[in-house]
GROMACS .gro file of C-alpha atoms in nm:
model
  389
    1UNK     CA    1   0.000   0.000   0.000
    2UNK     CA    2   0.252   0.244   0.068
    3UNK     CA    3   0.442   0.174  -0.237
    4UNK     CA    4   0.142   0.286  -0.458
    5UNK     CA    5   0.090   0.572  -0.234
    6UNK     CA    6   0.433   0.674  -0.308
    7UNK     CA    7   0.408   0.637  -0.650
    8UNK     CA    8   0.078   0.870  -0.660
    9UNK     CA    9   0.260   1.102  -0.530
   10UNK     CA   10   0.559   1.114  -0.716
   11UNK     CA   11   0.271   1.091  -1.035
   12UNK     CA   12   0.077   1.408  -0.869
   13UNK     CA   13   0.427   1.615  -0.833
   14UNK     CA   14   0.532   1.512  -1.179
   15UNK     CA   15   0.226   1.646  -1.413
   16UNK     CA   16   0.196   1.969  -1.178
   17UNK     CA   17   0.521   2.082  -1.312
   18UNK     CA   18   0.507   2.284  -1.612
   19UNK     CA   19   0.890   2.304  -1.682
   20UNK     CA   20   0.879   1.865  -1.737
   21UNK     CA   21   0.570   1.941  -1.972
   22UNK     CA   22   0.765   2.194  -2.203
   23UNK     CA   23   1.128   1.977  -2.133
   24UNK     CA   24   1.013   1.669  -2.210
   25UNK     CA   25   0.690   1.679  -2.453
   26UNK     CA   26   0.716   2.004  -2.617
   27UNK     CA   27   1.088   2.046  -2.674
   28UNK     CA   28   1.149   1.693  -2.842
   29UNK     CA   29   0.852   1.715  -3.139
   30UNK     CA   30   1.025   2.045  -3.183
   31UNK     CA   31   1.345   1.949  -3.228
   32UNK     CA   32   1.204   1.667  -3.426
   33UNK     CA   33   1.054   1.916  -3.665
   34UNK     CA   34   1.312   2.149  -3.728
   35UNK     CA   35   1.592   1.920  -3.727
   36UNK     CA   36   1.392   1.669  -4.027
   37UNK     CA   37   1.263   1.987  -4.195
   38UNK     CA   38   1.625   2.140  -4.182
   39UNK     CA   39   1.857   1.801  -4.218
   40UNK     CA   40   1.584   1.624  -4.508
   41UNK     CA   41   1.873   1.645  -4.767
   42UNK     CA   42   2.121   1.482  -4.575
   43UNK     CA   43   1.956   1.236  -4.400
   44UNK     CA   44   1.730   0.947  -4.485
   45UNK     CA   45   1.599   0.893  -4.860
   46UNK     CA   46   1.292   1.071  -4.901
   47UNK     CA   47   1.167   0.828  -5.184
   48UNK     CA   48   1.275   0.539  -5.411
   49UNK     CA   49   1.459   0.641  -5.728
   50UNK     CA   50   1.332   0.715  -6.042
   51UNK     CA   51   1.530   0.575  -6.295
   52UNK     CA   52   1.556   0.808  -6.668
   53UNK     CA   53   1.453   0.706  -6.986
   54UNK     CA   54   1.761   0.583  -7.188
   55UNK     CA   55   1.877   0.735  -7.570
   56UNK     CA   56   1.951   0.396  -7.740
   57UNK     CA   57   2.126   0.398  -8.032
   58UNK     CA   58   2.000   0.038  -8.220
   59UNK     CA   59   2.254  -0.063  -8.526
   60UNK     CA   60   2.109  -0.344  -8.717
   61UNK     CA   61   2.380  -0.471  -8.998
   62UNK     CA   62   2.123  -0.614  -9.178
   63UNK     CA   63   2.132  -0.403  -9.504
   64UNK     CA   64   1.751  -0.494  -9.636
   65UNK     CA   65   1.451  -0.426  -9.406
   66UNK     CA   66   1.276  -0.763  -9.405
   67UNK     CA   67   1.574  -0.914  -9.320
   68UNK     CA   68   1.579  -0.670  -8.984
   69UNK     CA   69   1.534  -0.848  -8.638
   70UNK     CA   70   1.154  -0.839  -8.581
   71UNK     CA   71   1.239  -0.981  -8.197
   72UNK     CA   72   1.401  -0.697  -8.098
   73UNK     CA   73   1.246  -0.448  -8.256
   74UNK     CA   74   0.861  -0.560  -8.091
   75UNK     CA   75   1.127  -0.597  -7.735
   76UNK     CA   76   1.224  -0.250  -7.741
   77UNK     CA   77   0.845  -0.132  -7.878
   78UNK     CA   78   0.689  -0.323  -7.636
   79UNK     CA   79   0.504  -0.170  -7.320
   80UNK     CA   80   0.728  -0.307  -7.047
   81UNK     CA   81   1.004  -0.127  -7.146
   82UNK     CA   82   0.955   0.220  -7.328
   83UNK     CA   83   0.984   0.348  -6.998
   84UNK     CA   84   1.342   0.287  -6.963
   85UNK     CA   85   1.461   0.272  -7.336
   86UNK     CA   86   1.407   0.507  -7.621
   87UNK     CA   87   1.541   0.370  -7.958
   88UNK     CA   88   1.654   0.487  -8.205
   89UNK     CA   89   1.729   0.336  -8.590
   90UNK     CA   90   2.077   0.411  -8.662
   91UNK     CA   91   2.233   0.325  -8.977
   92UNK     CA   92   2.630   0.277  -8.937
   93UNK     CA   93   2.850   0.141  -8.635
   94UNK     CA   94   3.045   0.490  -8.629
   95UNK     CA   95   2.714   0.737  -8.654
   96UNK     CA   96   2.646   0.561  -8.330
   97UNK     CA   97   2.965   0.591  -8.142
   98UNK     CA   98   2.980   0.936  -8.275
   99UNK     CA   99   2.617   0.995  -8.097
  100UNK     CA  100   2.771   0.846  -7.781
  101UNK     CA  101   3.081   1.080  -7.767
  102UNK     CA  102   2.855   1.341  -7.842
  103UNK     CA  103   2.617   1.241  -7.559
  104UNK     CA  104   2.312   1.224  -7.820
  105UNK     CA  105   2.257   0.860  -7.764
  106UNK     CA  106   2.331   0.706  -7.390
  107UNK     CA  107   2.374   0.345  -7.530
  108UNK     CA  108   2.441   0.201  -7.850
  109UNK     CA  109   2.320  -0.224  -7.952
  110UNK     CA  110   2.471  -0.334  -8.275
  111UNK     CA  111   2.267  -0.621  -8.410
  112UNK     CA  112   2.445  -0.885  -8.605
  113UNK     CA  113   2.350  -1.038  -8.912
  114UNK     CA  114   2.075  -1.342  -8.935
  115UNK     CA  115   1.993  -1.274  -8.526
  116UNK     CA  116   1.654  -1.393  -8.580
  117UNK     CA  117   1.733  -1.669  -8.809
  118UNK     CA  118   2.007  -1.791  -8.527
  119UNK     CA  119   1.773  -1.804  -8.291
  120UNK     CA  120   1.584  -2.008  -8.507
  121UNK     CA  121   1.748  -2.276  -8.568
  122UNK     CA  122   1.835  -2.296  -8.212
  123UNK     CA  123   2.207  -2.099  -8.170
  124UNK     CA  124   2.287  -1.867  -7.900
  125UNK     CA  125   2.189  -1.523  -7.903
  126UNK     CA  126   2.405  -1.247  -7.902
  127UNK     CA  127   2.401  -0.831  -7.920
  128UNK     CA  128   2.709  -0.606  -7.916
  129UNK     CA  129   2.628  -0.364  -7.641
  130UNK     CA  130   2.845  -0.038  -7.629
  131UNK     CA  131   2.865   0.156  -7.327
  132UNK     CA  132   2.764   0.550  -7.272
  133UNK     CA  133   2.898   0.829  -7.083
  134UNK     CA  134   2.637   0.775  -6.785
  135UNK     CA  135   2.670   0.488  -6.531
  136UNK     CA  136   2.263   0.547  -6.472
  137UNK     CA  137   2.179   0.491  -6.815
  138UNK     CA  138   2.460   0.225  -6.859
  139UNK     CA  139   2.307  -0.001  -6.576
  140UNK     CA  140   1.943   0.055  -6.660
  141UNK     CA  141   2.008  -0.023  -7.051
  142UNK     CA  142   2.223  -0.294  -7.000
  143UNK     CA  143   1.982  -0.524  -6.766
  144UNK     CA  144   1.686  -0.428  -7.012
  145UNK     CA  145   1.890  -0.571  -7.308
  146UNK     CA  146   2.106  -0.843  -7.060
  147UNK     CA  147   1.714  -0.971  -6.958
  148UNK     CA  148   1.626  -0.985  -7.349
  149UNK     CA  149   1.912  -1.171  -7.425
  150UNK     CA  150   1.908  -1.426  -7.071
  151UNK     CA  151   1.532  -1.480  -7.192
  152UNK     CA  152   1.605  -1.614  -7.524
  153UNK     CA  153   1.827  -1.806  -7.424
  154UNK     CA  154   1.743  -1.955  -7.119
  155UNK     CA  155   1.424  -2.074  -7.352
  156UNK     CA  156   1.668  -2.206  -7.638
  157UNK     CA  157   1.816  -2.403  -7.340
  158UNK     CA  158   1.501  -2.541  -7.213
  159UNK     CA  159   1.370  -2.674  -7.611
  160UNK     CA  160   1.686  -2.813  -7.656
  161UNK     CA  161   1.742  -2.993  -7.298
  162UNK     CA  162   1.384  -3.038  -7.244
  163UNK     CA  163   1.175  -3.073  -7.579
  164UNK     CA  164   0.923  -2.792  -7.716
  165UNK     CA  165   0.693  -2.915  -7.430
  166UNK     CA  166   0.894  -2.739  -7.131
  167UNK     CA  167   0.931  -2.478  -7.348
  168UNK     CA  168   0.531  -2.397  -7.373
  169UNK     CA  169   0.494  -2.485  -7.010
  170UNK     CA  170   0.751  -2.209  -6.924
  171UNK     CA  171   0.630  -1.922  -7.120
  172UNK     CA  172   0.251  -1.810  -6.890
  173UNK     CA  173   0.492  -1.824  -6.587
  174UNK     CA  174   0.799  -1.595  -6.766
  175UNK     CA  175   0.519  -1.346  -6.919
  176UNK     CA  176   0.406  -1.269  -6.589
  177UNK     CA  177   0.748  -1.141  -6.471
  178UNK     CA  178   0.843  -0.772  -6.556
  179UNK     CA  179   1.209  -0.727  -6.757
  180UNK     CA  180   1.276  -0.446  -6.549
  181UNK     CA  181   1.176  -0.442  -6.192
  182UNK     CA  182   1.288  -0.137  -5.932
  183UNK     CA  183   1.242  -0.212  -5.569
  184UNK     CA  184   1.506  -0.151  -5.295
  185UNK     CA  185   1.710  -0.428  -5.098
  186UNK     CA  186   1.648  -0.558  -4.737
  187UNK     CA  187   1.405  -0.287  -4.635
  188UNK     CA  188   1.054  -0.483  -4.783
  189UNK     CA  189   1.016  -0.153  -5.023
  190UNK     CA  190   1.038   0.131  -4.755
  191UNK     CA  191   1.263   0.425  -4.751
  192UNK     CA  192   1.328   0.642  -4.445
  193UNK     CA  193   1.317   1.005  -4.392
  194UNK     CA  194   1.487   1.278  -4.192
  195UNK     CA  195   1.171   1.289  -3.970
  196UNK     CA  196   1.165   0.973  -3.948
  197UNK     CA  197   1.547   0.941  -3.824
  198UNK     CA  198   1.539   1.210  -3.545
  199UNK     CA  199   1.223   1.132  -3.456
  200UNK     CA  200   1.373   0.805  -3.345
  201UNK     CA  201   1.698   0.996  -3.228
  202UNK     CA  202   1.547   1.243  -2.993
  203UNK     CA  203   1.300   1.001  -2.850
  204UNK     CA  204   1.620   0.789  -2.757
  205UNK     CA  205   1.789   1.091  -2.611
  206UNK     CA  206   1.494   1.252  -2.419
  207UNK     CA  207   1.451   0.932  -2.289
  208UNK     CA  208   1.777   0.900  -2.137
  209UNK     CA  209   1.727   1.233  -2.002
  210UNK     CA  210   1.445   1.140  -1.812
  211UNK     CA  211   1.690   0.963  -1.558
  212UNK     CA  212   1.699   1.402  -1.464
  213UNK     CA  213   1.386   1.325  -1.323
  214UNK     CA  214   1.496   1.048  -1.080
  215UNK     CA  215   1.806   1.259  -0.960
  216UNK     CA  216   1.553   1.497  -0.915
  217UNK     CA  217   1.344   1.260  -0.737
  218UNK     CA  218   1.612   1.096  -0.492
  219UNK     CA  219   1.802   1.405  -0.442
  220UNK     CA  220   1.488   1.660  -0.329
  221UNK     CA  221   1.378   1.470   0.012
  222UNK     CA  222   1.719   1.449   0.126
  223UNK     CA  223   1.798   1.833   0.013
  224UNK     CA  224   1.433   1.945   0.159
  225UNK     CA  225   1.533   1.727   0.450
  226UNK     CA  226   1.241   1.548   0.446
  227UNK     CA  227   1.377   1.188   0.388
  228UNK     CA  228   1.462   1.146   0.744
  229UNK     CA  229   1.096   1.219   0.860
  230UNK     CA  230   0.966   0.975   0.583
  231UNK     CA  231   1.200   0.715   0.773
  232UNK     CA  232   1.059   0.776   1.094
  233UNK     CA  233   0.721   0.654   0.985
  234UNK     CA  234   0.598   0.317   0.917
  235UNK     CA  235   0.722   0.326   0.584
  236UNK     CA  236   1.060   0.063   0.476
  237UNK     CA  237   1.323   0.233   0.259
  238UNK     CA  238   1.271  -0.033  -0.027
  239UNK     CA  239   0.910   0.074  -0.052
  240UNK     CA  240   0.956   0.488  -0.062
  241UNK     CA  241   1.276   0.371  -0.324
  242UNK     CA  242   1.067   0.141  -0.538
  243UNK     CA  243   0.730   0.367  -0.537
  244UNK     CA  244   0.942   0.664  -0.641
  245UNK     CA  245   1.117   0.470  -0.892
  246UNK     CA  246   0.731   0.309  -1.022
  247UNK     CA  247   0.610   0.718  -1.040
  248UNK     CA  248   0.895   0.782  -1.279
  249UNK     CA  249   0.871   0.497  -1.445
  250UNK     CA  250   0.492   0.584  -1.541
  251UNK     CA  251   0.499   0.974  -1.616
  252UNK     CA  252   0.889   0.812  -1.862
  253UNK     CA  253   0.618   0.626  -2.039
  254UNK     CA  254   0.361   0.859  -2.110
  255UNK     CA  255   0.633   1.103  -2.207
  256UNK     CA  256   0.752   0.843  -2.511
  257UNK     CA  257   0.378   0.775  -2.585
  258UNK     CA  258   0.281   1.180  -2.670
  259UNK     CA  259   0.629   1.206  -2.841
  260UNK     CA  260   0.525   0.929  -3.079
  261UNK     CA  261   0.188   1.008  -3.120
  262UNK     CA  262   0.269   1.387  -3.144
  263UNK     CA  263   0.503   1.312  -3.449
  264UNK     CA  264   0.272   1.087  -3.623
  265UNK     CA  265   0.014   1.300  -3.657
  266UNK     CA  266   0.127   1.653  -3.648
  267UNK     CA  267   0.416   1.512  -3.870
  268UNK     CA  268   0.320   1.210  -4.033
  269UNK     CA  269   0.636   0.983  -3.894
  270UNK     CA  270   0.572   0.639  -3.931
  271UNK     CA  271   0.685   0.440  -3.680
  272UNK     CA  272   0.712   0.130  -3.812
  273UNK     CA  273   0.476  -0.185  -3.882
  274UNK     CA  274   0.554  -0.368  -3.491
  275UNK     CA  275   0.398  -0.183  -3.259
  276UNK     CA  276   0.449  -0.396  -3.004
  277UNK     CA  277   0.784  -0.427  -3.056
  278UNK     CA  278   0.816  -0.060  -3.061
  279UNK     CA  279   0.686  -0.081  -2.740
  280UNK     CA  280   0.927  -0.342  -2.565
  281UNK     CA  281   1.209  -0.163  -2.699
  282UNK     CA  282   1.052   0.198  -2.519
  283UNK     CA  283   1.077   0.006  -2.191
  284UNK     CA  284   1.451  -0.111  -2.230
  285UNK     CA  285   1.565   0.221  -2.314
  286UNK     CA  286   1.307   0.368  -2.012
  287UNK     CA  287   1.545   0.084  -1.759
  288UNK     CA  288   1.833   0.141  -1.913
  289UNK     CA  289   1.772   0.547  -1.863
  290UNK     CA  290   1.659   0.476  -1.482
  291UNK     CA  291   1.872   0.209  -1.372
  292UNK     CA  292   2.191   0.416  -1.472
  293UNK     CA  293   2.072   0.735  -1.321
  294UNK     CA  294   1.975   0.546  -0.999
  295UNK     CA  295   2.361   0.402  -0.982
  296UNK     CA  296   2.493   0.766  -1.065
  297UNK     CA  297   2.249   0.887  -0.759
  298UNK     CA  298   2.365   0.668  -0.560
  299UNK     CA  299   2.770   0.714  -0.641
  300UNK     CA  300   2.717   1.136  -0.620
  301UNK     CA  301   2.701   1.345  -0.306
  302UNK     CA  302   2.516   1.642  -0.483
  303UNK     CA  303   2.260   1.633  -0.690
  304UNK     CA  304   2.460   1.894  -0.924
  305UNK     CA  305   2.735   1.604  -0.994
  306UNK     CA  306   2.468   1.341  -1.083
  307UNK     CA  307   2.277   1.591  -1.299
  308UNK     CA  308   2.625   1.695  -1.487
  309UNK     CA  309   2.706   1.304  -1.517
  310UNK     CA  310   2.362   1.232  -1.669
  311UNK     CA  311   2.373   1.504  -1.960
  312UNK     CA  312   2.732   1.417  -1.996
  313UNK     CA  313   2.672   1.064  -2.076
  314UNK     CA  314   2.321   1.114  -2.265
  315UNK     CA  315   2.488   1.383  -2.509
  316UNK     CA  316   2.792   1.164  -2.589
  317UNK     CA  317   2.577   0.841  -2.634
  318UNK     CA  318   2.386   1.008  -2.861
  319UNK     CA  319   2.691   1.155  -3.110
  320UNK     CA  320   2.865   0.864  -3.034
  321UNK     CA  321   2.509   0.660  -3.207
  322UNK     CA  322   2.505   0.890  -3.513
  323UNK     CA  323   2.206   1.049  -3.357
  324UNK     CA  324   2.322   1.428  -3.385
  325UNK     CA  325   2.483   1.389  -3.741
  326UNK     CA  326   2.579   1.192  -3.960
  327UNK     CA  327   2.891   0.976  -3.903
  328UNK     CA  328   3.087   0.696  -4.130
  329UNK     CA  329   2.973   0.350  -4.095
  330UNK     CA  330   3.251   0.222  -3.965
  331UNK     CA  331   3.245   0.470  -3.673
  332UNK     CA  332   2.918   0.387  -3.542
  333UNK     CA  333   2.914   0.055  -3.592
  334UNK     CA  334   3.261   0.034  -3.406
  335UNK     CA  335   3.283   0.317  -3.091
  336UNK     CA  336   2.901   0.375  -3.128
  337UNK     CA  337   2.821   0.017  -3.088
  338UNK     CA  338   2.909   0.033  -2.652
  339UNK     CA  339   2.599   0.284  -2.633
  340UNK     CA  340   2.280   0.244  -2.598
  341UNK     CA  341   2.157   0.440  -2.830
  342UNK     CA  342   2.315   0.276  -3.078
  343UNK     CA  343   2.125  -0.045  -3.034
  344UNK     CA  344   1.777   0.155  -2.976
  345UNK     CA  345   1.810   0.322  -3.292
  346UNK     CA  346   1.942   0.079  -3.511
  347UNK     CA  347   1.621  -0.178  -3.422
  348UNK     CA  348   1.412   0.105  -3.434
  349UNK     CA  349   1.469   0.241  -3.834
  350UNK     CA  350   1.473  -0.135  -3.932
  351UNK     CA  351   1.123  -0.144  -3.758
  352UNK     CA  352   1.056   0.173  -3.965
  353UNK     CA  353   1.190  -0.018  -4.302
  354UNK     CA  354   0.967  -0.350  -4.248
  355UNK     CA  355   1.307  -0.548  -4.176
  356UNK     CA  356   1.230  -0.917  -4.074
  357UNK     CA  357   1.245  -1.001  -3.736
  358UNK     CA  358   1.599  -1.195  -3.754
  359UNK     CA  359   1.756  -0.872  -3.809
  360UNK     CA  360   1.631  -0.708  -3.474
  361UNK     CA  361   1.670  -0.980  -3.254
  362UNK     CA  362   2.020  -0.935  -3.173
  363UNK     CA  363   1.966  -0.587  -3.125
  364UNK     CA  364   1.665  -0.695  -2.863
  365UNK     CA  365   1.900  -0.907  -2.708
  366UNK     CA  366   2.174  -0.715  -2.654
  367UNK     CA  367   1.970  -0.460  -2.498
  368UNK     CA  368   1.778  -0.706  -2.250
  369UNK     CA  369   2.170  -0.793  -2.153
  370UNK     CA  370   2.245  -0.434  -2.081
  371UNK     CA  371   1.878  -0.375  -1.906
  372UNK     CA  372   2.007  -0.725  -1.653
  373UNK     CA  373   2.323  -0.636  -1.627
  374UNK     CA  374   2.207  -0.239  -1.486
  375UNK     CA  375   1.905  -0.394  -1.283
  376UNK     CA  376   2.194  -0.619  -1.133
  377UNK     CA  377   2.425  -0.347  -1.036
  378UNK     CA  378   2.129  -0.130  -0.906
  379UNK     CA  379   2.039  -0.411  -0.675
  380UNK     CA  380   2.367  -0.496  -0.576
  381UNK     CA  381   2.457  -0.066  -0.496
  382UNK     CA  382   2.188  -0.049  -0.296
  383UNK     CA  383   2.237  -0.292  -0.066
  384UNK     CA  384   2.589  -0.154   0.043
  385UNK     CA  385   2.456   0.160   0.008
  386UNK     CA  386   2.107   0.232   0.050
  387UNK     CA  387   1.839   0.527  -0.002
  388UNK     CA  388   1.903   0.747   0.360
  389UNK     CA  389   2.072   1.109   0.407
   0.00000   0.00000   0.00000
């Protein structure tokens, strides 16, 4: 009973103060704003790329018209792909690699002679594909024509290995697959944006900083002297300690709920598709935060050092993370990797990308290590030490 009268009270004294409201709710979604309205070119990818239609330059040494390749001329005419390629009927090798110095064409395909009667009778097929000035247009032409070519011949293969049978058993299943496909890698399809990344950022930090409001807590009944008086009554240390430490606890999490909520809706950040997750993740950093200002509490004499100690730590944790600007991979992922934040953030913008499970479970991990290994050292400090003036 007196635990949760303890923590009532520490609730009451909390939400009465005006200075947590505009420290803790207002200032973050601030920050949040200006720093992803400010920082939008330089961090995150505000939206897949587009990719440019191509100038190709299409040489077919076939003097006579009829005699022309009708398969790749209904390829590059065809509606899959005249939004990446625009041809265009050259007539000599060196027009075209004249229009590619120039930067008239972007890629150049010479067709050789009897293509479509090679395939025919069942021999390989082959283009001569000169390369551009652009490495854009180079990639996007060459996989249009590369996926051409690797579907001709992959169904030469199959008639040939297999009999004509395979062959007509293949071709529903091929014609329902795009030649060109744009997607990104590892993220299921999602991009992230600057928002999105220091909205995740300052949530960490502010978090962290909320361990100022259990040096606060600890350090104002023995500074108003009333933490000897509270011992005099029928009322165990453990129980004013742990109800104090519940009362933060609860006005931590409803800070991290209006910061999310806040940014989703006055700024559209999405948070990610595992709310629940989300969630568990919130908590460790919330025990993390407490659990290391408790053990700094408990280690100061003043409440001055502990509150220096705190910002110290939750400012360099958070450039050390990446979480102020951007740093080089191989700095965060080395130095940055024995902070917090670093683990928080990283499971949090995978969360935001759709990544699969597998890849945040070491991150969970490692962060329910660090929450056991605090709650042990909290445990252990307060036994030689205790909660008393």
């Amino acid at each position: 009973m007196n635990i949760w009268t303890i923590m009532t009270y520490e609730l009451r004294r909390q939400l009465r103060s005006r200075t947590w409201l505009l420290n803790m709710i207002l200032l973050p979604v601030v920050l949040i704003f200006l720093l992803g309205a400010s920082l939008s070119g330089v961090v995150g990818v505000e939206g897949a790329e587009t990719v440019n239609q191509v100038k190709v330059a299409i040489v077919d040494t076939a003097a006579a018209a009829p005699a022309k390749s009708a398969a790749l001329d209904a390829f590059v005419k065809s509606d899959e792909v005249k939004d990446y390629i625009s041809p265009f009927e050259v007539q000599t090798r060196e027009e075209a690699e004249s229009g590619l110095r120039t930067g008239k064409y972007g890629y150049a395909v010479i067709v050789p002679q009897g293509f479509d009667s090679e395939i025919q009778s069942g021999g390989q097929a082959e283009l001569e594909l000169i390369l551009g000035k652009n490495h854009s247009d180079n990639t996007t032409a060459g996989t249009v024509f590369d996926n051409f070519l690797s579907e001709i011949n992959y169904k030469q293969a199959a008639a040939m290995t297999l009999g004509p049978e395979a062959l007509t058993a293949a071709i529903p299943a091929m014609a329902d697959q795009p030649a060109v496909q744009l997607g990104n890698l590892n993220n299921g399809g999602k991009t992230y944006t600057a928002s999105q990344f220091y909205a995740a950022s300052m949530l960490l930090m502010f978090l962290l900083y909320s361990g100022l409001t259990v040096t606060s807590s600890l350090f104002s009944e023995k500074d108003n002297h009333t933490l000897f008086r509270i011992h005099s009554m029928p009322v165990k240390g453990s129980q004013l300690f742990i109800g104090k430490m519940l009362g933060v606890g609860v006005i931590t999490m409803l800070q991290c709920a209006a910061i999310i909520i806040f940014t989703n809706l006055l700024f559209g950040v999405y948070w990610g598709n595992r709310p629940w997750l989300l969630i568990l993740f919130c908590l460790l950093m919330i025990i993390a935060s407490m659990t290391f200002s408790i053990l700094v509490c408990m280690f100061s004499k003043t409440s001055a050092t502990a509150t220096n100690i705190v910002n110290i730590v939750t400012v360099g944790m958070t450039f050390l993370s990446g979480g102020m600007a951007p740093l080089p991979d191989s700095w965060v992922n080395s130095v940055g990797a024995f902070t917090i934040n670093h683990w928080e953030l990283q499971a949090i913008i995978r969360m935001m990308l759709h990544s699969g499970f597998g890849q945040i479970l070491p991150n969970l991990l490692v962060m329910s290590a660090m929450c056991l290994v605090l709650i042990g050292g909290v445990v252990f400090t307060y036994r030689k030490v205790g909660y008393h003036e």
